[in-house]
Short mmCIF file of C-alpha atoms in Angstrom, two decimals:
data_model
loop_
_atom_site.label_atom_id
_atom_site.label_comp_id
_atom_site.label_asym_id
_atom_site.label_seq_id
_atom_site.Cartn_x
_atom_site.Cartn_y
_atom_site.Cartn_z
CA UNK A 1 24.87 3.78 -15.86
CA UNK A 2 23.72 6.41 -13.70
CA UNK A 3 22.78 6.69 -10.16
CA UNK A 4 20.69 9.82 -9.81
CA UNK A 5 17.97 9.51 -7.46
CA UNK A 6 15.45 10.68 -11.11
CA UNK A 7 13.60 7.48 -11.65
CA UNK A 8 13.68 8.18 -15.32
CA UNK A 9 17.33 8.81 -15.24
CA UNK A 10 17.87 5.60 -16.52
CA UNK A 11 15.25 5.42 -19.05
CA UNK A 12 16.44 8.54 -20.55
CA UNK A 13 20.14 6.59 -21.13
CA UNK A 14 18.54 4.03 -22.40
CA UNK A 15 16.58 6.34 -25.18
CA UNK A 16 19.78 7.92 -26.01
CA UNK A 17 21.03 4.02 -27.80
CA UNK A 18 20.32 4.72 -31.30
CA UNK A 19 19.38 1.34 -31.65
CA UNK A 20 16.30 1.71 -29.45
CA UNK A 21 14.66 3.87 -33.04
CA UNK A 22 13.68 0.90 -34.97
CA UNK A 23 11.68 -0.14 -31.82
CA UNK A 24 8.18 -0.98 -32.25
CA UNK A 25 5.63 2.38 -32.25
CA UNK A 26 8.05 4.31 -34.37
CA UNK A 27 5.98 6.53 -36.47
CA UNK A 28 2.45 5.89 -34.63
CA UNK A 29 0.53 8.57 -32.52
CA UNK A 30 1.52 7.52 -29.19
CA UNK A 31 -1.95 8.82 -27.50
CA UNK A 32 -3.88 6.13 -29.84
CA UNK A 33 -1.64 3.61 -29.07
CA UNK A 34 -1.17 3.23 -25.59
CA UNK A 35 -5.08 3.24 -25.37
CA UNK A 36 -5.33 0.87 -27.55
CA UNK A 37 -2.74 -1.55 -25.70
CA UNK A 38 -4.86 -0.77 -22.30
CA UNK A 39 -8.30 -2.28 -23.66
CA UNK A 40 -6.27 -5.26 -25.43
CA UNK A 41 -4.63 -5.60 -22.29
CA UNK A 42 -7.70 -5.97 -20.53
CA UNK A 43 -8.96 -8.33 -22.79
CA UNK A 44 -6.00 -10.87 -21.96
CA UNK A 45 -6.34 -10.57 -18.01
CA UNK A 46 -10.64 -11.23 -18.32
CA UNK A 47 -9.15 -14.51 -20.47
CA UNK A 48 -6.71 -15.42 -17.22
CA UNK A 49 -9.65 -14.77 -15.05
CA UNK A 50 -12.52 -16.60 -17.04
CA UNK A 51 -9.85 -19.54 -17.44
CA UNK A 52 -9.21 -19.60 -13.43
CA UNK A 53 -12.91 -19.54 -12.39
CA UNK A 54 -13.50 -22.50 -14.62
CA UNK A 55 -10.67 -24.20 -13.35
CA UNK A 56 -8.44 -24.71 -16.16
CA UNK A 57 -5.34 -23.76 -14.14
CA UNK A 58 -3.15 -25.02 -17.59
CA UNK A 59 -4.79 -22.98 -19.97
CA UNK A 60 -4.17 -19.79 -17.50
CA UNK A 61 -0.67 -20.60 -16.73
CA UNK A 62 -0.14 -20.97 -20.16
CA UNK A 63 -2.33 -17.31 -20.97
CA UNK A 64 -0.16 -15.51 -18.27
CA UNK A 65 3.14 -16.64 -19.60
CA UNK A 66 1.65 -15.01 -23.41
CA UNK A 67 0.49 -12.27 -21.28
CA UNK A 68 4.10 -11.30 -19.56
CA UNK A 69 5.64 -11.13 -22.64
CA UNK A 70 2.98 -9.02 -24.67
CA UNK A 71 3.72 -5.70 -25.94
CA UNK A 72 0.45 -4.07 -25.40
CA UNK A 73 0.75 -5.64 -21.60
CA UNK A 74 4.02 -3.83 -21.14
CA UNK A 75 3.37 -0.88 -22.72
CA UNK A 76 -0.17 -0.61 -21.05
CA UNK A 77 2.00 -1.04 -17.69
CA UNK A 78 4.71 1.36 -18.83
CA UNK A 79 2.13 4.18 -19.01
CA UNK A 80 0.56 3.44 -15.66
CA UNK A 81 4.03 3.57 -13.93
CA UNK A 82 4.35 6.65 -15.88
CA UNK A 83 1.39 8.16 -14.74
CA UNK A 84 2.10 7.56 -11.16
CA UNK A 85 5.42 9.94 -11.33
CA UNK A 86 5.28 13.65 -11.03
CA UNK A 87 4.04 15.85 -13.47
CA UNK A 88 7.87 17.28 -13.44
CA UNK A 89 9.57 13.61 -14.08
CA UNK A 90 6.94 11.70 -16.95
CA UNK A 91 8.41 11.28 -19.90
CA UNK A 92 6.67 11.97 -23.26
CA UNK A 93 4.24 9.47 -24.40
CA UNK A 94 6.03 8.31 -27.73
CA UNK A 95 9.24 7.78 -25.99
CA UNK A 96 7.14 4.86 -23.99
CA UNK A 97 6.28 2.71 -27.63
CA UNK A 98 10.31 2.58 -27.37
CA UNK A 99 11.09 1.41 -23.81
CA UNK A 100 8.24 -0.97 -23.84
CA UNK A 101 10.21 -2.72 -26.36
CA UNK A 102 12.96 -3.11 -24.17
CA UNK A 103 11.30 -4.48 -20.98
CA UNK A 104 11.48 -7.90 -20.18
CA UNK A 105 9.98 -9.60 -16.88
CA UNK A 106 12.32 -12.35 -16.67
CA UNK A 107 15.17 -10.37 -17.37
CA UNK A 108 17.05 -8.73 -14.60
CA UNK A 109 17.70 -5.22 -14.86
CA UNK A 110 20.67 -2.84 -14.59
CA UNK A 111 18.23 0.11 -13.03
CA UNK A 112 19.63 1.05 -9.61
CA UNK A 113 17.41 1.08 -6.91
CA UNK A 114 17.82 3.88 -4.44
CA UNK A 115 17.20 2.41 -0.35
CA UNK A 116 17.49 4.20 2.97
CA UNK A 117 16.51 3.04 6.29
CA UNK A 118 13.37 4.98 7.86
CA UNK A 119 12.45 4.87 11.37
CA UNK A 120 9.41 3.23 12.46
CA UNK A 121 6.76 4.65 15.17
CA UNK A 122 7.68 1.68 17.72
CA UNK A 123 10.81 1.27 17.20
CA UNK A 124 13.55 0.03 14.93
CA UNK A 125 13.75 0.59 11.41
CA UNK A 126 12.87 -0.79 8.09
CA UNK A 127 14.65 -0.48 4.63
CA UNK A 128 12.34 1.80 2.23
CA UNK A 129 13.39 1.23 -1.71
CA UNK A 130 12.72 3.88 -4.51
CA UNK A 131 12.17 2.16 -7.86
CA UNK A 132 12.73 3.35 -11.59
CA UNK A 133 10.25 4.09 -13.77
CA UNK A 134 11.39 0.95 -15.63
CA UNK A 135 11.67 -1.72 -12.23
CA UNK A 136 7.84 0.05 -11.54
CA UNK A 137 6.60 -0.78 -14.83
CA UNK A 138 7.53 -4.57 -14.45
CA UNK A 139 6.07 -4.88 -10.68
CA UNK A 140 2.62 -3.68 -12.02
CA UNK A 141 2.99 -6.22 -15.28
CA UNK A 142 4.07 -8.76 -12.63
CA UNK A 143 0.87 -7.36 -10.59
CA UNK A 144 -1.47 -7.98 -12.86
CA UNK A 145 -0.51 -11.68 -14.01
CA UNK A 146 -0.73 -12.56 -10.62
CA UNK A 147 -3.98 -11.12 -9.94
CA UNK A 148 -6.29 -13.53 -11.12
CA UNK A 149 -4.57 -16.33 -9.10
CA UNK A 150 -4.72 -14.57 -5.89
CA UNK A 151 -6.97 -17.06 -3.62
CA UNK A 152 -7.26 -14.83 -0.43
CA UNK A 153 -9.73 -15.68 2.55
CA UNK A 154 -12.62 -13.47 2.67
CA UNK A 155 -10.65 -11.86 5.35
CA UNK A 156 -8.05 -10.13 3.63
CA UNK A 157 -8.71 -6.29 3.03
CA UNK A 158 -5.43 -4.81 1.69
CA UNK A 159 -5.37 -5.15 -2.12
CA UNK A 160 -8.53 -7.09 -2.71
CA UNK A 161 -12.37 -7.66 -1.12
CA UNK A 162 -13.05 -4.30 -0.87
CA UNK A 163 -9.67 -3.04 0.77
CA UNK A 164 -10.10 -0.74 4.23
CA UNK A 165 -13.73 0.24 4.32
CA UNK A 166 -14.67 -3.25 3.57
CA UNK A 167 -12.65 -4.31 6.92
CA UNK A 168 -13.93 -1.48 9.20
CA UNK A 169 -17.42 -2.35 8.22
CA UNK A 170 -16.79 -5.60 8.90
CA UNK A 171 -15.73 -5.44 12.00
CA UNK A 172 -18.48 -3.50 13.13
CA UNK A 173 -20.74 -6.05 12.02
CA UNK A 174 -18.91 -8.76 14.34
CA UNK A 175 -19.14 -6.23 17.43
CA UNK A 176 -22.63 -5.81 16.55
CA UNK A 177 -23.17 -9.81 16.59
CA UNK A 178 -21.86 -9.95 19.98
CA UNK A 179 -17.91 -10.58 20.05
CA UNK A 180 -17.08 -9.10 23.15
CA UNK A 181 -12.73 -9.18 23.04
CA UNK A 182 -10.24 -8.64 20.83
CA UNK A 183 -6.47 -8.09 20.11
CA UNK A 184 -4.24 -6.91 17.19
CA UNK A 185 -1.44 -8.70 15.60
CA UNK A 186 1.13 -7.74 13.47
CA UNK A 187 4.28 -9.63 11.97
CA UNK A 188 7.54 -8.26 12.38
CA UNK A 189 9.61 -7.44 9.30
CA UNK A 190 7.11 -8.87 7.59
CA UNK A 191 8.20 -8.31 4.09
CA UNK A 192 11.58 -8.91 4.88
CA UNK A 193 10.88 -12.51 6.45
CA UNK A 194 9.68 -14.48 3.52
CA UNK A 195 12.48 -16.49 2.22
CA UNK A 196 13.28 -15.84 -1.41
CA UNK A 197 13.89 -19.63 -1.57
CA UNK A 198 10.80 -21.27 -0.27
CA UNK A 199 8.39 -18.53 -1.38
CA UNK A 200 8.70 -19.90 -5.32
CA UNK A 201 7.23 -22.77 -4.66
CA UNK A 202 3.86 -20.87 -3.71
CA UNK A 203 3.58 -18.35 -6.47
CA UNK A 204 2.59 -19.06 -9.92
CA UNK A 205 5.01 -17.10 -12.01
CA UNK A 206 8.04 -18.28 -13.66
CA UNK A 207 11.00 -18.92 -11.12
CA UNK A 208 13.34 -16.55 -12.81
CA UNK A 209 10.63 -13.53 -12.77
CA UNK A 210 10.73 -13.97 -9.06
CA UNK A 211 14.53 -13.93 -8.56
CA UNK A 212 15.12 -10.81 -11.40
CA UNK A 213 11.99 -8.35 -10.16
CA UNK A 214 10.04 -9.95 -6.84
CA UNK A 215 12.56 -10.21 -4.30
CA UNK A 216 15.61 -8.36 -3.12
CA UNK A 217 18.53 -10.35 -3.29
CA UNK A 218 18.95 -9.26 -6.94
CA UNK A 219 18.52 -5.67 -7.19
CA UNK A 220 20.79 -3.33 -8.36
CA UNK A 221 20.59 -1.23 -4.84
CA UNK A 222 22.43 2.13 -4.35
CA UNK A 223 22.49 3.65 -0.66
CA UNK A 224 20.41 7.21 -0.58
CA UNK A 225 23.58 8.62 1.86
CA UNK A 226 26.55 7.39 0.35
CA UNK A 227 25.67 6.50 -3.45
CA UNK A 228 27.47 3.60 -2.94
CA UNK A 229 26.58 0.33 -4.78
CA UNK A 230 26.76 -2.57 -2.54
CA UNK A 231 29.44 -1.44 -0.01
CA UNK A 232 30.84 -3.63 2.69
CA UNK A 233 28.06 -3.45 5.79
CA UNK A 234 25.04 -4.63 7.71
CA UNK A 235 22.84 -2.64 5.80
CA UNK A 236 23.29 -4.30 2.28
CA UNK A 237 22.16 -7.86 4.13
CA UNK A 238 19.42 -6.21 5.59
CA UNK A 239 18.49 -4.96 2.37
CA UNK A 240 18.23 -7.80 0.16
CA UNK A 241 15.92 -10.33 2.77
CA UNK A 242 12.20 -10.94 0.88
CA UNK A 243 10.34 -8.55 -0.54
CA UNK A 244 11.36 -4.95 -1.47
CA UNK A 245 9.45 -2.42 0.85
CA UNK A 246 8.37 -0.10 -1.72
CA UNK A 247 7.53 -2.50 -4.77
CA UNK A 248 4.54 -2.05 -6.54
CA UNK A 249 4.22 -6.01 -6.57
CA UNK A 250 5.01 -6.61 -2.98
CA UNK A 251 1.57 -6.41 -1.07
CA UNK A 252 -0.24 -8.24 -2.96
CA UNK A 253 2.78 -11.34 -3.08
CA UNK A 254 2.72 -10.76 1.00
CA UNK A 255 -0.78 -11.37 0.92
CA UNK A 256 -1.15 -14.46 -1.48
CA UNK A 257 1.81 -15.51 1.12
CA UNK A 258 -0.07 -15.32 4.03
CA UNK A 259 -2.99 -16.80 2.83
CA UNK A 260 -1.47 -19.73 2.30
CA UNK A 261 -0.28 -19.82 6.65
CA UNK A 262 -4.04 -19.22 6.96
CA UNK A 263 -5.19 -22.00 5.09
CA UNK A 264 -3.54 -23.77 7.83
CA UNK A 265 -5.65 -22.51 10.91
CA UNK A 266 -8.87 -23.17 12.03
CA UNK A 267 -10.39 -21.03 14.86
CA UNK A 268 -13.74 -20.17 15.85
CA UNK A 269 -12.96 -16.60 16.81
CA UNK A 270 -13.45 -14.07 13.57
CA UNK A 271 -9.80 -12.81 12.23
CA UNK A 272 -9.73 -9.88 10.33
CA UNK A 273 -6.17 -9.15 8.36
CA UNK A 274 -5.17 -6.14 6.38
CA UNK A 275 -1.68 -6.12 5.11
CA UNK A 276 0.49 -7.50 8.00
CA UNK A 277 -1.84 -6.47 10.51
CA UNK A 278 -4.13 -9.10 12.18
CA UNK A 279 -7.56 -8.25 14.41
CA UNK A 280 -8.61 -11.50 16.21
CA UNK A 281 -12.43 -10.78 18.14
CA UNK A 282 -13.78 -13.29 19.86
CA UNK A 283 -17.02 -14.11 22.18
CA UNK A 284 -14.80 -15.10 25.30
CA UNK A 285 -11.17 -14.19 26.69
CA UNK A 286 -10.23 -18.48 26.69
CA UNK A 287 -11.20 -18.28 23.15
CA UNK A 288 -9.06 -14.99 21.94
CA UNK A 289 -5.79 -16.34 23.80
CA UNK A 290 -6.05 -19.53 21.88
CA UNK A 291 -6.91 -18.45 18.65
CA UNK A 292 -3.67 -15.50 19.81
CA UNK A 293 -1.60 -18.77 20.15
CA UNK A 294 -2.99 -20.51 17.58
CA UNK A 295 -1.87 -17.95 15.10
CA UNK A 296 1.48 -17.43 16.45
CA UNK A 297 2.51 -21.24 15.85
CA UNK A 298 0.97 -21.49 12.66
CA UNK A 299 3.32 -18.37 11.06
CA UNK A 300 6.18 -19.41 13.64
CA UNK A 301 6.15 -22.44 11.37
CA UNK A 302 4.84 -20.97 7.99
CA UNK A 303 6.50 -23.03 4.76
CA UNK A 304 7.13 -19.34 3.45
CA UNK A 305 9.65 -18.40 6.12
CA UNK A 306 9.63 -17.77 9.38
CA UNK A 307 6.89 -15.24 10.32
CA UNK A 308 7.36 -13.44 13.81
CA UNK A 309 3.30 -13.04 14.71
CA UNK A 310 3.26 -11.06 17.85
CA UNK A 311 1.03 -8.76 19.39
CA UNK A 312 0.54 -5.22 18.94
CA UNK A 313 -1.57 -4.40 21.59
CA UNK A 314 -3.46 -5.92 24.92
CA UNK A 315 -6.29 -8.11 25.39
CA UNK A 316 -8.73 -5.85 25.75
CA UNK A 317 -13.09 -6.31 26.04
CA UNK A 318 -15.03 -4.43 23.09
CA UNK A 319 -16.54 -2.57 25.84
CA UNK A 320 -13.19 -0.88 26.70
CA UNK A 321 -12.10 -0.06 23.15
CA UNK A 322 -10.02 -1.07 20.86
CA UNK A 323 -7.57 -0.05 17.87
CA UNK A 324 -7.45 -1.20 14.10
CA UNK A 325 -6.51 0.50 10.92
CA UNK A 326 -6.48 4.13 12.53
CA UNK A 327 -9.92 3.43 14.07
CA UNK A 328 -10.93 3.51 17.42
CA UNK A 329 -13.98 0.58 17.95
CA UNK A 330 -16.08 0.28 21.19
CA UNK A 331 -19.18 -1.02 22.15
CA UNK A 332 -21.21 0.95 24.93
CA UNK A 333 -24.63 0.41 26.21
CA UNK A 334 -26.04 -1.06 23.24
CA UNK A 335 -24.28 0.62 20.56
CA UNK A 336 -21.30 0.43 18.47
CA UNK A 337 -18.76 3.79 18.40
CA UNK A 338 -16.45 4.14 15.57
CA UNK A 339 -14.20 7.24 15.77
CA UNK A 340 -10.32 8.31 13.97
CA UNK A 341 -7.91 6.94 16.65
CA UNK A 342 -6.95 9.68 18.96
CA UNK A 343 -2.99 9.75 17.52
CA UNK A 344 -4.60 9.90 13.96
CA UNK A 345 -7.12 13.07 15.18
CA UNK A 346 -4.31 14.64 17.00
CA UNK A 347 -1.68 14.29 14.31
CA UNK A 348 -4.54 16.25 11.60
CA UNK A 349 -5.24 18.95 14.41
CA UNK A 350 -1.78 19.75 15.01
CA UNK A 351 -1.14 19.86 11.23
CA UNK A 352 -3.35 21.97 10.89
CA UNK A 353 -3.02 24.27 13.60
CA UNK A 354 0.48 24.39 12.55
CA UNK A 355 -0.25 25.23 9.05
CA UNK A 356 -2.84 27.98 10.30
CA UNK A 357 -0.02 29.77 12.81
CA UNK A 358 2.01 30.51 9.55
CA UNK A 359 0.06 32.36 7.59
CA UNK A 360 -0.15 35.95 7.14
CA UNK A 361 -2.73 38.38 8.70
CA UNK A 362 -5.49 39.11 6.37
CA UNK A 363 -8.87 40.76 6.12
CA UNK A 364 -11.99 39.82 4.81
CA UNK A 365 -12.19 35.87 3.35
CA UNK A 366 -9.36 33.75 2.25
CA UNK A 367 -8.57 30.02 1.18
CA UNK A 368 -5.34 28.02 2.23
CA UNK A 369 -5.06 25.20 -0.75
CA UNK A 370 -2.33 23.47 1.53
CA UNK A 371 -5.24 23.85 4.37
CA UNK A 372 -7.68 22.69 2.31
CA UNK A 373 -6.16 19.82 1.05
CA UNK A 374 -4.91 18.30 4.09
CA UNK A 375 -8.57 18.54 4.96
CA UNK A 376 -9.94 16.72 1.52
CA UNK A 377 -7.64 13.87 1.81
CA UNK A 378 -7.63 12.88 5.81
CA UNK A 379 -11.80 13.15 5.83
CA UNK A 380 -12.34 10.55 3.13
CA UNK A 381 -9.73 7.71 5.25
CA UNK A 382 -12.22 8.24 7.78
CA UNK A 383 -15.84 7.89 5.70
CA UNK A 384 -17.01 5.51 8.96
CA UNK A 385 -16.79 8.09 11.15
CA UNK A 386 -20.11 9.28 11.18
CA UNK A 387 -19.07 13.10 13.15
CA UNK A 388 -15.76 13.68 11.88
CA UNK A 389 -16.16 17.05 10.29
CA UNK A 390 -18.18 18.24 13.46
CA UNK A 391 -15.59 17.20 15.56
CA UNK A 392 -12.80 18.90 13.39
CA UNK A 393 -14.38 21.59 12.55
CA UNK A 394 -15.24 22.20 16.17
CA UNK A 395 -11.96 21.89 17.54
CA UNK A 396 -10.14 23.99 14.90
CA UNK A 397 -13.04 27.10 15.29
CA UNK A 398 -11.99 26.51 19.61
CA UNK A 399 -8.14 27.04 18.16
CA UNK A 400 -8.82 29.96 15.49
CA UNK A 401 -10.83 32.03 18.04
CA UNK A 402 -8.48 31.67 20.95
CA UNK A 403 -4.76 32.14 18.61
CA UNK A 404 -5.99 33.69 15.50
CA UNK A 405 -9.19 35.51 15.57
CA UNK A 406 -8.31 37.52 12.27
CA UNK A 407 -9.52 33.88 10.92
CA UNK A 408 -12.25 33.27 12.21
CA UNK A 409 -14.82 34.80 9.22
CA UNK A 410 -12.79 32.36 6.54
CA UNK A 411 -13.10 28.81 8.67
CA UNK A 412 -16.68 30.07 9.57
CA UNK A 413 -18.08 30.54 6.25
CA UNK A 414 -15.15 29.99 3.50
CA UNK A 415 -14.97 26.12 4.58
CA UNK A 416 -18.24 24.54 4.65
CA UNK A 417 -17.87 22.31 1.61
CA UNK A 418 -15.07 21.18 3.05
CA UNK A 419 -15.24 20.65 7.05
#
């Protein structure tokens, strides 16, 4: 099979086997159908979720296991993986009815999965995967079985309970009840620490699902440099400990995961945890360091693997300021201040400014889509920021009328609706 980096390349081999014809769909308007697998599809995962409320774990088990092995469910997950490609790589509906035949959860697939190691900010490096449209496809069926059975803590931002703005507002709401320090955690390698082993004993999905498509170990990885399937090295070890970085399926696994370490610890201070990240605020300094070492035990000795918990910044009081989730929190005479963390403001000015050097001289009033887009997407990650578009817009105006005046009439009145 082939390698290319294309993450239909495989799919498209597997089209080419003339046997693949007589699949289910042949023949049927492929628009019609995949809609039609999407609201039957939804039908089965409200049954999972009506059966887990009640408390008939048995009945869902036994609804999920119907549910992973449902056309419509793999053909309605097919389409979303799809969907998520570029415009330039989808393939055509109707060739979709055929692969969806062809999928199989517990099976383990011959799809290569292209890795490469990317740097981190602090230090080190972690090993990024790039899956096939066909390894996507059975991370968000995978996804979505496990869904309903996700118990997280109230706590837990990153795929459910209202995700980032849900944590940033309520940590506001603790610094505006009077918790007066705090300090960030974060667990090293954290996907790569859960051991494959123990990990199955904690998810409720099918033992064979988890070894074929949830973890590492198996995959069929190919090097981005070298092309090379497994060759002899660290990096091939490195590669295949826990989760696959990348994987649709992996966050919400890590977080089901870490619930259950939490379920373990009781503090008194108010723990906030997105993702691997941890906030701990507390009403005294005695109380944040032992709620810090608390929570370092607790994952030290986690029955999922062995969780490195350390911290990512100081002990520092509310008053002073404090970082979480690309936010900078502080409270100050009274009130609570809630800005973009300075790294996250400078990196958007100096994208910008950089962007704005490059283009041409012009007269009269222009719009930069690259500009304006940059702009769209970083104002909405920071909605609690209450003067983010003043500040912005303020700074950039300072820049444009100091480097490129010839600009100044576009950012001044072209850009409203947007800064």
């Amino acid at each position: 099979m082939s390698n290319s980096r294309s993450p239909t390349a495989y799919a498209r081999e597997l089209l080419q086997d003339s046997s693949l014809a007589l699949s289910e769909g042949f023949g049927i308007d492929p628009e019609r159908r995949i809609y039609t697998a999407r609201k039957e599809t939804s039908k089965f995962e409200r049954r999972i979720e009506r059966a887990v409320a009640v408390g008939a774990r048995g009945k869902a088990i036994g609804l999920q296991r119907k549910y992973l092995n449902s056309y419509n469910a793999r053909l309605s997950a097919l389409a979303e993986a799809n969907k998520r490609l570029k415009a330039t790589q989808r393939l055509p509906k109707s060739d979709l009815l055929i692969l969806a035949g062809c999928i199989y959860a517990s099976v383990a697939g011959e799809e290569p999965v292209i890795t490469w190691p990317k740097i981190k900010p602090s230090g080190g490096r972690r090993w990024v995967m790039s899956f096939g449209l066909l390894q996507k496809a059975i991370q968000i069926l995978v996804g979505r079985a496990l869904r309903p059975f996700a118990n997280l803590h109230s706590y837990q931002y990153a795929t459910k309970n209202g995700g980032r703005p849900a944590a940033v507002e309520a940590v506001l709401e603790a610094i505006n009840d009077g918790y007066t320090h705090a300090v960030e955690l974060d667990i090293c390698n954290c996907f790569g620490s859960f051991d494959a082993q123990k990990i199955q004993e904690f998810l409720p999905v099918p033992r064979e699902i988890i070894e074929t498509n949830l973890v590492s170990r198996s995959m069929n990885l190919v090097h981005r440099n070298t092309g090379h399937i497994h060759p002899p090295g660290r990096w091939i070890g490195d590669c295949q400990q826990g989760l696959p970085q990348g994987s649709s399926s992996s966050p919400l696994l890590a977080e089901m995961l870490i619930a259950c370490v939490l379920d373990q610890v009781e503090v008194s201070a108010r723990l906030f945890a997105y993702a691997d990240n941890i906030l701990v605020l507390a009403r005294s300094k005695r109380e944040l360091a032992l709620t810090q070492t608390t929570l370092i035990t607790a994952f030290a000795q986690s029955p999922v693997g062995e969780l490195r918990l350390v911290p990512k910044s100081d002990q520092r009081r509310v008053c002073d300021g404090f970082e979480f989730l690309g936010y900078w929190f502080r409270r100050r005479k009274g009130k609570t201040q809630v800005k973009a963390s300075q790294r996250n403001y400078r990196k958007l000015i100096k994208a910008c400014e950089k962007r704005m050097s490059k283009l041409p001289k012009r007269d009269g009033f222009w719009r930069d889509e690259v500009l304006e887009q940059m702009l769209r997407s970083w104002f909405p990650q920071f909605s609690a920021w209450r003067y983010a578009k003043g500040a912005v817009r303020s700074r950039l105006l300072s820049w444009v009328d100091q480097r490129r005046p010839d600009l100044l009439p576009s950012i001044q009145v072209a850009y409203p609706s947007v800064m």
